[in-house]
Coordinates of C-alpha atoms and ligand atoms in Angstrom, one line a residue:
M1 CA 87.9 113.7 102.8
E2 CA 87.9 111.2 105.6
S3 CA 86.0 112.4 108.7
K4 CA 88.2 113.4 111.6
G5 CA 85.5 112.2 113.9
N6 CA 82.2 113.0 115.5
I7 CA 82.0 116.0 117.8
I8 CA 78.9 116.7 120.0
V9 CA 78.1 120.4 120.0
T10 CA 75.5 121.3 122.7
G11 CA 73.9 124.6 121.9
G12 CA 74.9 124.1 118.3
A13 CA 72.1 126.2 116.9
G14 CA 73.1 129.2 119.0
F15 CA 75.3 132.1 118.1
I16 CA 78.8 130.8 118.8
G17 CA 77.7 127.1 118.5
S18 CA 76.3 127.5 114.9
H19 CA 79.5 129.2 113.7
T20 CA 81.6 126.5 115.3
V21 CA 79.5 123.8 113.5
V22 CA 80.6 125.5 110.2
E23 CA 84.2 125.6 111.2
L24 CA 84.2 122.0 112.4
I25 CA 82.8 120.8 109.0
E26 CA 85.3 122.9 107.1
E27 CA 88.1 121.2 109.1
G28 CA 86.8 117.7 108.4
Y29 CA 84.9 117.0 111.6
N30 CA 81.3 115.7 111.8
P31 CA 79.4 117.8 114.3
I32 CA 76.3 116.4 116.1
I33 CA 74.1 119.1 117.5
I34 CA 72.1 118.8 120.7
D35 CA 69.9 121.9 121.2
D36 CA 66.4 122.3 122.6
F37 CA 65.9 125.7 120.8
R38 CA 64.9 127.5 123.9
N39 CA 67.2 130.3 122.9
S40 CA 67.8 129.6 119.2
E41 CA 65.8 129.0 116.0
K42 CA 65.3 125.8 114.0
F43 CA 65.8 127.6 110.7
I44 CA 69.5 127.9 111.6
L45 CA 69.9 124.2 110.9
D46 CA 68.7 124.8 107.3
R47 CA 71.1 127.7 107.0
L48 CA 74.0 125.5 108.3
Q49 CA 73.2 123.0 105.6
E50 CA 73.1 125.8 103.0
I51 CA 76.5 127.1 104.0
T52 CA 78.3 123.8 104.3
G53 CA 76.4 121.6 101.8
V54 CA 76.4 118.9 104.5
K55 CA 73.4 117.2 106.0
I56 CA 73.3 118.5 109.6
I57 CA 72.6 116.0 112.3
A58 CA 70.7 117.6 115.2
Y59 CA 68.8 116.4 118.3
N60 CA 66.1 118.4 120.0
F61 CA 66.3 117.9 123.7
D62 CA 67.6 119.5 126.9
C63 CA 71.2 118.4 127.2
A64 CA 70.7 117.8 131.0
N65 CA 68.6 114.7 130.0
Q66 CA 71.1 112.0 130.7
E67 CA 69.1 109.2 129.2
K68 CA 68.8 110.9 125.8
L69 CA 72.3 112.1 126.0
Q70 CA 73.5 108.5 126.6
E71 CA 71.5 107.3 123.5
V72 CA 73.2 109.9 121.3
F73 CA 76.7 109.1 122.7
E74 CA 76.1 105.4 122.1
K75 CA 74.9 106.0 118.6
H76 CA 77.5 108.5 117.4
K77 CA 80.5 107.5 119.6
P78 CA 81.9 111.1 119.8
S79 CA 85.6 111.7 120.1
G80 CA 84.9 115.1 121.6
V81 CA 82.3 117.4 123.1
I82 CA 82.0 121.2 122.9
H83 CA 79.6 122.4 125.5
F84 CA 77.9 125.7 124.6
A85 CA 74.4 125.2 125.9
A86 CA 73.8 127.6 128.8
D87 CA 71.8 130.6 129.9
K88 CA 73.7 133.8 129.4
A89 CA 71.8 136.9 130.4
V90 CA 73.4 138.7 133.3
G91 CA 70.3 140.6 134.3
E92 CA 68.0 137.6 134.1
S93 CA 70.4 135.6 136.3
V94 CA 70.1 138.2 139.1
A95 CA 66.3 138.0 138.9
N96 CA 66.2 134.2 138.6
P97 CA 69.4 132.7 140.0
L98 CA 68.1 129.2 140.5
K99 CA 67.3 128.9 136.8
Y100 CA 71.0 129.6 136.1
Y101 CA 72.3 127.3 138.8
Q102 CA 70.1 124.5 137.7
N103 CA 70.6 124.8 134.0
N104 CA 74.3 125.9 133.7
L105 CA 75.7 123.8 136.5
G106 CA 73.2 120.9 136.1
S107 CA 73.8 120.3 132.4
L108 CA 77.5 120.5 132.8
V109 CA 77.6 117.8 135.5
V110 CA 75.4 115.5 133.4
I111 CA 77.5 116.0 130.3
L112 CA 80.8 115.4 132.0
D113 CA 79.5 112.3 133.7
T114 CA 78.2 111.0 130.3
C115 CA 81.7 111.8 128.7
I116 CA 83.4 109.7 131.4
K117 CA 81.0 106.8 131.1
N118 CA 81.5 106.8 127.3
N119 CA 85.3 107.3 127.4
V120 CA 85.2 110.6 125.6
T121 CA 88.6 112.2 126.0
N122 CA 88.2 115.7 124.6
F123 CA 86.0 118.3 126.2
V124 CA 85.8 122.1 125.4
F125 CA 83.9 124.4 127.7
S126 CA 82.5 127.8 126.9
S127 CA 83.8 130.1 129.6
S128 CA 83.9 133.9 129.6
C129 CA 86.1 136.8 130.5
T130 CA 83.3 137.5 133.0
V131 CA 85.2 135.3 135.4
Y132 CA 87.7 138.1 135.9
V133 CA 84.9 140.5 136.8
E134 CA 86.8 143.9 137.0
P135 CA 90.3 142.6 136.2
E136 CA 93.1 143.7 138.4
E137 CA 95.5 144.0 135.4
T138 CA 95.0 144.6 131.7
P139 CA 95.6 143.2 129.2
V140 CA 94.0 140.2 131.1
K141 CA 96.1 137.1 131.4
E142 CA 94.9 133.6 132.2
T143 CA 96.7 133.9 135.5
T144 CA 94.9 137.2 136.4
A145 CA 92.8 136.6 139.5
M146 CA 89.1 135.9 139.3
G147 CA 87.0 138.6 141.0
Y148 CA 83.9 138.4 143.2
T149 CA 81.0 138.5 140.8
A150 CA 77.6 139.9 141.8
S151 CA 75.9 138.1 138.9
P152 CA 74.8 134.5 139.3
Y153 CA 75.5 134.1 135.6
G154 CA 79.2 135.1 136.1
Y155 CA 79.3 132.8 139.2
T156 CA 78.1 129.8 137.1
K157 CA 81.1 130.4 134.8
Q158 CA 83.5 130.4 137.7
V159 CA 81.9 127.3 139.3
C160 CA 81.7 125.5 136.0
E161 CA 85.4 126.0 135.4
R162 CA 86.1 124.5 138.9
I163 CA 83.8 121.6 138.1
C164 CA 85.7 121.0 134.9
Q165 CA 89.1 121.2 136.6
D166 CA 88.1 118.8 139.4
T167 CA 86.7 116.4 136.9
A168 CA 89.7 116.5 134.6
Y169 CA 92.2 115.9 137.5
A170 CA 90.1 112.9 138.8
N171 CA 89.8 111.5 135.3
P172 CA 93.2 111.7 133.6
E173 CA 91.9 110.4 130.2
L174 CA 89.6 113.4 129.8
K175 CA 91.4 116.5 128.6
I176 CA 89.5 119.7 129.2
T177 CA 90.0 123.1 127.5
L178 CA 88.4 126.1 129.0
L179 CA 88.0 128.9 126.5
R180 CA 87.4 132.3 128.1
Y181 CA 85.7 134.4 125.5
F182 CA 86.0 138.1 125.3
N183 CA 83.2 139.9 123.4
P184 CA 82.0 137.9 120.4
I185 CA 80.4 139.9 117.6
G186 CA 79.8 139.8 113.9
A187 CA 78.3 137.0 111.8
H188 CA 79.1 134.5 109.1
S189 CA 80.2 136.4 105.9
S190 CA 77.3 134.7 104.0
G191 CA 74.8 136.6 106.2
L192 CA 73.0 133.3 106.7
I193 CA 73.8 132.8 110.4
G194 CA 74.4 135.3 113.2
E195 CA 73.2 136.5 116.6
L196 CA 69.5 136.3 117.4
P197 CA 68.9 138.2 120.6
I198 CA 65.6 137.6 122.4
G199 CA 63.7 140.8 123.0
V200 CA 65.7 144.0 123.5
P201 CA 69.4 143.3 123.1
N202 CA 71.7 144.0 126.1
N203 CA 74.8 143.7 124.1
L204 CA 76.3 146.6 122.1
V205 CA 76.6 145.3 118.6
P206 CA 73.0 143.8 118.2
Y207 CA 71.7 147.0 119.7
I208 CA 73.7 149.0 117.1
T209 CA 72.4 147.0 114.1
Q210 CA 68.8 147.0 115.4
T211 CA 69.0 150.7 115.8
A212 CA 70.4 151.2 112.3
V213 CA 67.7 148.9 110.8
G214 CA 65.0 150.9 112.6
L215 CA 63.9 148.4 115.2
R216 CA 65.2 150.6 118.0
E217 CA 65.0 154.4 118.0
E218 CA 68.5 155.2 119.3
L219 CA 71.4 153.6 121.0
T220 CA 72.4 154.9 124.5
V221 CA 76.1 154.9 125.2
H222 CA 76.4 153.9 128.8
G223 CA 78.7 156.6 130.2
N224 CA 81.5 158.7 128.7
D225 CA 83.2 159.8 131.9
Y226 CA 85.4 156.7 132.5
D227 CA 89.1 156.9 132.6
T228 CA 89.7 155.8 129.0
T229 CA 90.8 157.6 125.8
D230 CA 87.3 158.9 124.9
G231 CA 85.6 158.2 128.3
T232 CA 83.7 155.1 127.2
C233 CA 84.4 151.5 128.3
I234 CA 87.0 149.3 126.6
R235 CA 86.3 145.8 125.5
D236 CA 88.0 143.2 123.3
Y237 CA 85.5 142.5 120.4
I238 CA 86.2 139.3 118.6
H239 CA 84.7 138.1 115.4
V240 CA 82.5 135.1 116.0
V241 CA 84.1 133.1 113.2
D242 CA 87.5 133.6 114.7
L243 CA 86.2 132.5 118.1
A244 CA 84.5 129.5 116.5
N245 CA 87.8 128.5 114.9
A246 CA 89.5 128.5 118.3
H247 CA 87.2 125.7 119.3
V248 CA 88.4 123.5 116.4
K249 CA 92.0 124.3 117.2
A250 CA 91.3 123.4 120.9
I251 CA 89.9 120.0 119.9
E252 CA 92.9 119.3 117.7
A253 CA 95.4 120.4 120.3
A254 CA 93.9 118.4 123.2
K255 CA 94.5 115.2 121.3
N256 CA 98.2 115.4 122.1
S257 CA 98.0 117.4 125.3
K258 CA 99.6 116.1 128.5
E259 CA 97.8 118.6 130.7
A260 CA 94.4 117.7 132.3
V261 CA 93.1 121.2 131.9
V262 CA 94.2 124.1 129.7
I263 CA 92.8 127.6 129.9
Y264 CA 92.9 130.1 127.1
N265 CA 91.7 133.7 126.8
V266 CA 90.2 134.0 123.4
G267 CA 90.3 137.7 122.4
T268 CA 92.0 139.8 119.7
G269 CA 94.4 141.4 122.2
V270 CA 93.1 144.8 121.1
G271 CA 90.8 147.0 123.3
S272 CA 88.2 149.2 121.6
T273 CA 86.0 151.8 123.2
V274 CA 82.2 152.0 122.6
L275 CA 82.7 155.0 120.4
D276 CA 85.4 153.0 118.4
V277 CA 82.8 150.4 117.7
I278 CA 80.2 152.9 116.6
Q279 CA 82.7 154.6 114.3
A280 CA 83.8 151.4 112.7
F281 CA 80.1 150.5 112.1
E282 CA 79.4 153.9 110.5
K283 CA 82.5 153.9 108.4
V284 CA 82.4 150.4 107.0
N285 CA 78.7 150.6 106.2
N286 CA 78.6 154.2 105.2
L287 CA 75.8 155.0 107.7
K288 CA 75.1 157.5 110.5
L289 CA 73.9 155.8 113.7
N290 CA 71.4 157.6 116.0
Y291 CA 73.0 157.5 119.4
K292 CA 73.2 159.6 122.6
I293 CA 75.4 159.5 125.7
G294 CA 73.6 158.3 128.8
P295 CA 74.5 157.4 132.3
R296 CA 76.8 154.6 133.3
R297 CA 75.4 151.1 133.4
E298 CA 75.6 149.4 136.8
G299 CA 78.2 146.6 136.9
D300 CA 80.2 147.6 133.9
A301 CA 84.0 147.1 134.2
V302 CA 86.0 150.0 132.7
T303 CA 88.6 148.2 130.7
V304 CA 88.7 144.5 129.7
Y305 CA 90.9 143.2 126.9
A306 CA 92.9 140.0 126.5
N307 CA 96.5 139.2 126.6
N308 CA 96.1 136.4 123.9
E309 CA 99.7 135.2 123.8
K310 CA 98.9 131.9 125.3
V311 CA 96.2 131.0 122.7
V312 CA 98.3 132.3 119.9
S313 CA 101.3 130.1 120.8
G314 CA 99.4 127.2 122.4
L315 CA 96.8 126.7 119.6
G316 CA 98.5 128.3 116.7
W317 CA 95.4 130.5 116.5
K318 CA 95.1 134.1 115.5
P319 CA 92.2 136.3 114.6
K320 CA 91.7 136.8 110.8
F321 CA 88.9 139.4 111.0
S322 CA 89.1 143.1 112.0
L323 CA 86.5 145.1 113.9
E324 CA 85.4 146.6 110.6
D325 CA 84.9 143.1 109.1
A326 CA 82.8 142.2 112.1
M327 CA 80.7 145.3 111.9
Q328 CA 80.1 144.8 108.1
H329 CA 79.1 141.1 108.7
A330 CA 76.8 142.0 111.6
W331 CA 75.1 144.6 109.4
N332 CA 74.8 142.2 106.5
W333 CA 73.1 139.6 108.8
Q334 CA 70.8 142.2 110.3
Q335 CA 69.6 143.5 106.9
K336 CA 68.9 140.0 105.7
L337 CA 66.8 139.3 108.8
K338 CA 64.5 142.2 108.3
Ligands
LIG1 N1 76.9 149.4 125.8 C1 76.4 150.6 125.5 N2 75.1 150.6 125.1 C2 74.3 149.5 125.0 C3 74.9 148.3 125.2 C4 76.2 148.2 125.6 O1 77.0 151.7 125.7 O2 73.2 149.6 124.6 C5 78.3 149.3 126.2 C6 78.5 148.7 127.6 O3 78.3 149.7 128.6 C7 79.9 148.2 127.6 C8 80.1 147.8 126.1 O4 79.1 148.5 125.4 O5 80.8 149.2 127.8 C9 79.9 146.3 125.8 O6 78.7 145.9 126.4 P1 78.1 144.5 126.2 O7 76.8 144.4 127.0 O8 78.0 144.2 124.7 O9 79.2 143.5 126.7 P2 79.7 143.3 128.2 O10 81.2 143.4 128.0 O11 79.1 144.1 129.2 O12 79.2 141.8 128.5 C10 79.8 140.7 127.9 C11 78.9 139.6 127.8 C12 78.5 139.1 129.1 C13 79.7 138.8 130.0 C14 80.5 140.1 130.0 C15 81.8 139.8 130.8 O13 77.7 140.0 127.1 O14 77.8 137.9 129.0 O15 80.9 140.4 128.7 O16 82.6 141.0 130.8 F1 79.3 138.5 131.3

């Protein structure tokens, strides 16, 4: 198959990045990874090779390094860039805001500048439903107002979106797609790549799988007195492979786009409570999870799930995997890690 072109993937060894590399290869693209492995593992590159049967091209440096970036752009002449590399821990960002402003904003500025200097016309940015904070309407539409976010991490996503928009309007050749992810979970069905949280996981699904495998004693459900069907918070959990596929579709669609910037919510459109997720995990894997109900976690929104009509019609994308599939794949990955 003739290659559809080179796509630079910053953070390509990370959770969503690595799954996107697989999808890009399956769709005929040639991904070029830039990752400094500060929050990912080198063995993921071997795994990517094992899954795809393709020699993976990867560069190990901080993508805020413009000189090195320029060399890679000159060598590979990418037709598109997907920018994942960023810090993403909400709590850490409160403790160390400058790290987040420097890394998340700094690298974006450098990469966009390098795109313009090298006539790259297609840029996809990893945004998040965190920009809505506590959304004023659900399901959440792209037009739902952004809220005031107390977390520097969340604020970097809002500012990065603005940086992308300003850049796209000033540089009409560069088409930018902002993908606002809801809650990515699961792993590749091979069990060869998946999420690798550092230390004690903050997120629900890695906490569940680490508890089931015996790394954590029990899961605490953060509050069951919310105004929802079972009292626990509602989120839109999306299988990481489906999310990865949305990036490939975004790259394809931008080739013929007349708009400078397009924003998509990437979620399943279905809200699940914390207890729904636990039950799906127990059912599909035939396990009992050790969990207790604890107090609310500060800063949690009650209900966040996507209206995904725009991404379904605009990109011809729809999720293929269920919550159960994701919980089975996450468990498969966790067991192979042990
Ligand atoms: N939860 C628990 N116990 C845990 C972990 C999580 O009950 O041990 C609950 C949370 O309270 C929440 C739900 O599971 O109700 C999902 O929590 P996550 O931490 O997995 O995900 P969040 O929706 O809180 O956070 C995610 C991303 C953030 C992003 C945020 C935006 O991880 O990066 O969405 O809403 F900022």
